[in-house]
């Protein structure tokens, strides 16, 4: 309609738009049917045409309408390309403390227009259920994951560590799990990782006395620091730099928990979601390597101490005496 008004004829408008005359006429007829008004005054015997009053009214909105349509097209192209929109992610506390900050920093550098909305839960199975219901686009979880329409990608293996008060004799050596039998224990509420640790102890005849449970990692470690008991916790859930506690591994290592990320198999997965998962994998692998190095240093440090906590004297290597040479 705008080209017809500008050029003054259907034929000239068809040339400008690189369309046939019948196509232009059909489009205008469809537009007039849509608005319920005649938009072009067609006079027999005249080569030129002009807009009706209704046509001039609609033409006043044409620029704004076209701009909004082009903006909508651009938004949908960007959404399909994953460069904008929102990404709803489920997390739990230890992921939030150690994985999420670096993950978000790297992701925002590459995908600044994607709005990442984070939901924290106490039980990862509840977060996986939210993925199935469509309330989350993806979530962090711990193996095994529930059956369902899910795709799963492994992130890292998170080792269990023994957390004791810095005043405890257990922190001066690398204990056996049998040393924990009957001792007070600070734990988490029943769930995958706590039940796994307690089942490991029971399988070796160890019956610790659980005196306190909390979902909060900081609270568990604070209770250990206060001398309430020991904790057997995933390393991601522990502040290794806390001076009031010591972190070590028992001689019999608890099988590590396996962290994964989960998304719905049958839903549209934008490129931004795939990029978020790839970034999570990269960050988690770096953390796993750092954890291995930390535990190796801890074991070496304990090996260099006597049972009372004092350091063993360093072995002095004497230089070999060279054999005398005969003249």
Coordinates of C-alpha atoms in Angstrom, one line a residue:
X1 CA 0.0 0.0 0.0
X2 CA 2.9 2.4 0.8
X3 CA 4.5 1.7 -2.6
X4 CA 1.2 2.2 -4.4
X5 CA 0.7 5.5 -2.6
X6 CA 4.3 6.6 -3.4
X7 CA 4.4 5.6 -7.1
X8 CA 0.7 6.4 -7.8
X9 CA -0.1 3.1 -9.6
X10 CA -0.3 -0.6 -9.1
X11 CA 2.0 -1.3 -12.1
X12 CA 4.8 1.0 -10.8
X13 CA 4.4 -0.5 -7.3
X14 CA 4.8 -4.0 -8.7
X15 CA 8.0 -3.0 -10.5
X16 CA 9.5 -1.5 -7.3
X17 CA 8.6 -4.6 -5.3
X18 CA 9.7 -7.0 -8.0
X19 CA 6.3 -8.6 -7.9
X20 CA 3.6 -9.4 -10.5
X21 CA 0.7 -6.9 -10.9
X22 CA -1.7 -9.6 -9.8
X23 CA 0.3 -10.3 -6.6
X24 CA 0.2 -6.6 -5.6
X25 CA -3.5 -6.4 -6.3
X26 CA -4.2 -9.6 -4.3
X27 CA -2.1 -8.4 -1.3
X28 CA -3.9 -5.1 -1.2
X29 CA -7.3 -6.8 -1.4
X30 CA -6.3 -9.0 1.5
X31 CA -5.2 -6.0 3.5
X32 CA -8.5 -4.2 2.8
X33 CA -10.4 -7.3 3.9
X34 CA -8.3 -7.4 7.1
X35 CA -9.1 -3.8 8.1
X36 CA -12.6 -3.8 6.7
X37 CA -12.1 -0.5 4.8
X38 CA -11.3 0.5 1.2
X39 CA -7.7 1.8 1.2
X40 CA -7.1 2.7 -2.5
X41 CA -9.5 4.8 -4.6
X42 CA -9.7 3.0 -7.9
X43 CA -11.2 5.2 -10.7
X44 CA -12.0 3.8 -14.1
X45 CA -10.1 5.4 -16.9
X46 CA -7.4 6.9 -14.7
X47 CA -3.8 5.7 -14.9
X48 CA -3.0 6.8 -11.3
X49 CA -4.6 5.8 -8.0
X50 CA -4.7 7.5 -4.6
X51 CA -5.3 6.6 -1.0
X52 CA -8.7 6.9 0.6
X53 CA -9.0 8.6 4.0
X54 CA -8.8 5.1 5.7
X55 CA -5.7 4.4 3.6
X56 CA -4.0 7.6 4.7
X57 CA -4.9 6.8 8.3
X58 CA -3.3 3.3 8.1
X59 CA -0.3 4.7 6.2
X60 CA 0.4 6.9 9.3
X61 CA 1.0 3.7 11.3
X62 CA 2.8 1.8 8.6
X63 CA 6.3 2.9 9.6
X64 CA 5.8 2.0 13.3
X65 CA 4.1 -1.3 12.3
X66 CA 7.0 -2.3 10.0
X67 CA 9.6 -1.4 12.6
X68 CA 7.9 -3.6 15.2
X69 CA 7.6 -6.5 12.8
X70 CA 11.3 -6.2 11.9
X71 CA 12.2 -6.0 15.6
X72 CA 10.1 -9.1 16.2
X73 CA 11.8 -11.0 13.4
X74 CA 15.2 -10.0 14.8
X75 CA 14.2 -11.1 18.3
X76 CA 13.1 -14.5 17.0
X77 CA 16.2 -14.9 14.9
X78 CA 18.3 -14.1 18.0
X79 CA 16.2 -16.5 20.1
X80 CA 16.7 -19.3 17.7
X81 CA 20.4 -18.5 17.6
X82 CA 20.5 -18.5 21.4
X83 CA 22.0 -15.1 21.8
X84 CA 19.1 -13.8 23.9
X85 CA 16.2 -15.0 25.9
X86 CA 16.4 -16.6 29.3
X87 CA 17.9 -19.7 30.7
X88 CA 16.5 -21.2 33.9
X89 CA 19.0 -23.2 35.8
X90 CA 18.7 -25.4 39.0
X91 CA 21.5 -25.6 41.5
X92 CA 22.3 -26.7 45.0
X93 CA 24.5 -25.1 47.6
X94 CA 28.0 -26.6 46.9
X95 CA 27.6 -25.9 43.2
X96 CA 26.5 -22.4 44.0
X97 CA 29.6 -21.8 46.1
X98 CA 32.4 -23.2 44.0
X99 CA 31.2 -23.8 40.4
X100 CA 28.6 -21.2 39.6
X101 CA 30.6 -18.0 40.1
X102 CA 33.3 -18.8 37.6
X103 CA 30.8 -20.5 35.3
X104 CA 28.6 -17.3 35.3
X105 CA 31.6 -15.1 34.7
X106 CA 32.7 -17.0 31.6
X107 CA 29.2 -17.5 30.2
X108 CA 28.3 -13.8 30.5
X109 CA 31.5 -12.9 28.6
X110 CA 30.2 -14.9 25.6
X111 CA 26.5 -14.6 26.0
X112 CA 25.8 -11.2 27.6
X113 CA 22.2 -11.0 26.3
X114 CA 21.0 -14.2 27.9
X115 CA 19.2 -13.8 31.2
X116 CA 20.3 -16.7 33.5
X117 CA 17.7 -17.3 36.2
X118 CA 19.0 -19.5 39.0
X119 CA 16.9 -21.5 41.3
X120 CA 18.5 -23.1 44.4
X121 CA 17.1 -26.3 45.9
X122 CA 18.0 -28.6 48.8
X123 CA 17.3 -31.9 47.0
X124 CA 18.6 -32.4 43.4
X125 CA 15.8 -34.9 42.6
X126 CA 13.3 -32.0 43.1
X127 CA 15.2 -29.9 40.6
X128 CA 15.2 -32.8 38.1
X129 CA 11.4 -33.0 38.5
X130 CA 11.2 -29.3 37.7
X131 CA 13.1 -29.9 34.5
X132 CA 10.6 -32.6 33.5
X133 CA 7.7 -30.2 34.3
X134 CA 9.3 -27.5 32.1
X135 CA 9.9 -25.2 35.1
X136 CA 13.7 -25.4 34.6
X137 CA 15.7 -25.6 31.3
X138 CA 18.5 -27.6 33.0
X139 CA 19.8 -28.4 36.4
X140 CA 22.8 -29.7 38.2
X141 CA 22.3 -33.0 39.9
X142 CA 24.1 -36.0 41.4
X143 CA 24.1 -39.5 40.0
X144 CA 22.0 -41.6 39.9
X145 CA 19.3 -39.4 38.3
X146 CA 15.7 -40.5 38.2
X147 CA 14.2 -42.2 35.2
X148 CA 12.6 -39.9 32.7
X149 CA 12.9 -38.0 29.5
X150 CA 16.4 -36.7 30.3
X151 CA 19.8 -36.1 28.8
X152 CA 22.7 -36.2 31.2
X153 CA 26.3 -35.0 30.9
X154 CA 28.9 -35.8 33.6
X155 CA 30.7 -32.8 35.1
X156 CA 33.1 -34.1 37.7
X157 CA 33.9 -36.6 40.5
X158 CA 33.7 -34.9 43.9
X159 CA 35.7 -36.8 46.6
X160 CA 34.5 -37.3 50.2
X161 CA 36.8 -35.9 52.8
X162 CA 37.0 -36.1 56.6
X163 CA 36.5 -32.7 58.3
X164 CA 37.6 -32.5 61.9
X165 CA 38.3 -29.8 64.4
X166 CA 41.8 -28.4 64.2
X167 CA 42.1 -29.5 67.9
X168 CA 41.2 -33.1 67.1
X169 CA 43.8 -35.8 67.2
X170 CA 42.2 -37.2 63.9
X171 CA 43.6 -34.2 62.1
X172 CA 47.2 -35.1 62.9
X173 CA 47.3 -38.3 60.9
X174 CA 45.5 -40.1 58.2
X175 CA 42.9 -42.2 60.1
X176 CA 41.2 -45.4 59.2
X177 CA 37.4 -45.4 59.0
X178 CA 37.4 -47.8 62.0
X179 CA 38.7 -44.9 64.1
X180 CA 35.4 -43.2 63.5
X181 CA 33.3 -46.0 65.2
X182 CA 31.1 -44.6 67.9
X183 CA 32.4 -41.0 67.5
X184 CA 30.0 -38.1 67.3
X185 CA 29.2 -37.1 63.7
X186 CA 27.9 -33.9 62.1
X187 CA 26.0 -34.6 58.9
X188 CA 23.5 -33.5 56.3
X189 CA 19.8 -34.5 56.2
X190 CA 19.2 -37.8 54.5
X191 CA 19.7 -37.7 50.7
X192 CA 22.0 -39.1 48.1
X193 CA 25.4 -37.9 49.3
X194 CA 24.8 -38.2 53.0
X195 CA 23.2 -41.7 52.7
X196 CA 26.1 -42.8 50.5
X197 CA 28.7 -41.7 53.1
X198 CA 26.8 -43.3 56.0
X199 CA 26.2 -46.6 54.1
X200 CA 29.9 -46.7 53.4
X201 CA 30.7 -46.5 57.1
X202 CA 28.1 -49.1 58.1
X203 CA 29.4 -51.4 55.4
X204 CA 32.7 -51.4 57.3
X205 CA 31.2 -52.0 60.7
X206 CA 31.4 -48.3 61.7
X207 CA 28.5 -46.9 63.6
X208 CA 29.0 -43.2 64.2
X209 CA 26.7 -41.3 66.5
X210 CA 25.0 -38.5 64.4
X211 CA 24.5 -35.5 66.8
X212 CA 23.5 -32.8 64.3
X213 CA 22.2 -32.4 60.7
X214 CA 21.9 -29.4 58.5
X215 CA 21.4 -28.6 54.8
X216 CA 23.8 -25.6 55.2
X217 CA 27.5 -26.4 54.4
X218 CA 28.8 -23.5 56.5
X219 CA 26.7 -24.6 59.5
X220 CA 28.0 -28.2 59.3
X221 CA 31.6 -27.0 59.1
X222 CA 31.0 -24.5 62.0
X223 CA 29.7 -27.3 64.2
X224 CA 32.8 -29.4 63.4
X225 CA 35.0 -26.4 64.3
X226 CA 33.2 -26.1 67.6
X227 CA 34.1 -29.7 68.4
X228 CA 30.6 -31.2 68.1
X229 CA 31.9 -34.0 65.9
X230 CA 33.5 -35.0 62.6
X231 CA 31.9 -34.7 59.2
X232 CA 32.3 -36.9 56.1
X233 CA 31.5 -34.4 53.4
X234 CA 32.0 -33.9 49.6
X235 CA 35.0 -31.6 49.1
X236 CA 32.9 -29.1 47.1
X237 CA 30.8 -28.6 50.3
X238 CA 33.9 -27.7 52.4
X239 CA 35.9 -24.5 52.9
X240 CA 39.5 -25.8 52.8
X241 CA 40.9 -22.6 54.1
X242 CA 38.8 -22.5 57.3
X243 CA 41.5 -22.4 60.1
X244 CA 39.3 -24.0 62.8
X245 CA 39.0 -27.2 60.9
X246 CA 41.3 -29.7 59.1
X247 CA 40.5 -31.6 56.0
X248 CA 41.9 -35.0 55.1
X249 CA 40.9 -38.4 53.6
X250 CA 40.6 -41.6 55.5
X251 CA 42.8 -44.5 54.4
X252 CA 39.7 -46.2 52.9
X253 CA 38.3 -43.6 50.5
X254 CA 34.6 -43.2 50.2
X255 CA 33.6 -43.5 46.5
X256 CA 33.2 -40.0 45.2
X257 CA 29.8 -38.5 44.2
X258 CA 29.4 -37.8 40.5
X259 CA 28.1 -34.4 39.5
X260 CA 26.0 -34.1 36.3
X261 CA 23.9 -31.6 34.4
X262 CA 20.4 -32.7 33.3
X263 CA 18.0 -31.3 30.6
X264 CA 14.8 -32.5 29.0
X265 CA 15.4 -34.7 26.0
X266 CA 12.3 -33.7 24.0
X267 CA 12.3 -29.9 24.5
X268 CA 13.9 -27.3 22.2
X269 CA 17.5 -26.7 23.4
X270 CA 18.9 -23.3 22.3
X271 CA 22.6 -22.9 21.5
X272 CA 23.0 -20.8 24.7
X273 CA 21.9 -23.8 26.8
X274 CA 24.5 -26.1 25.1
X275 CA 27.1 -23.4 25.6
X276 CA 26.2 -23.2 29.3
X277 CA 26.7 -26.9 29.7
X278 CA 30.0 -26.8 27.9
X279 CA 31.2 -24.0 30.1
X280 CA 30.1 -25.9 33.2
X281 CA 32.1 -29.0 32.1
X282 CA 35.2 -26.9 31.5
X283 CA 35.0 -25.2 35.0
X284 CA 34.2 -28.4 36.7
X285 CA 37.2 -30.2 35.2
X286 CA 39.5 -27.4 36.4
X287 CA 38.0 -27.7 39.9
X288 CA 38.4 -31.5 39.9
X289 CA 42.1 -31.1 39.1
X290 CA 42.6 -28.5 41.8
X291 CA 40.9 -30.8 44.3
X292 CA 43.2 -33.7 43.4
X293 CA 46.2 -31.5 43.9
X294 CA 44.9 -30.3 47.3
X295 CA 44.3 -33.8 48.5
X296 CA 47.7 -35.0 47.3
X297 CA 49.4 -32.1 49.3
X298 CA 47.3 -33.0 52.4
X299 CA 48.3 -36.7 52.3
X300 CA 52.0 -35.8 51.9
X301 CA 51.8 -33.3 54.8
X302 CA 50.2 -36.0 57.1
X303 CA 52.8 -38.5 56.0
X304 CA 55.5 -36.1 57.2
X305 CA 54.1 -36.0 60.7
X306 CA 54.3 -38.3 63.8
X307 CA 51.1 -39.6 65.4
X308 CA 51.4 -36.8 68.0
X309 CA 51.3 -34.1 65.2
X310 CA 55.0 -33.1 65.3
X311 CA 57.0 -33.2 62.1
X312 CA 59.3 -36.1 61.4
X313 CA 62.9 -35.0 61.0
X314 CA 63.9 -34.6 57.5
X315 CA 66.3 -37.4 56.3
X316 CA 69.8 -36.0 55.7
X317 CA 71.4 -37.6 52.7
X318 CA 75.1 -37.9 53.2
X319 CA 77.3 -37.6 50.2
X320 CA 78.9 -40.8 49.0
X321 CA 82.6 -41.2 49.7
X322 CA 84.4 -41.6 46.5
X323 CA 86.6 -44.7 46.2
X324 CA 90.3 -44.0 46.3
X325 CA 92.1 -44.4 43.0
X326 CA 95.2 -46.5 42.9
X327 CA 98.3 -44.8 41.7

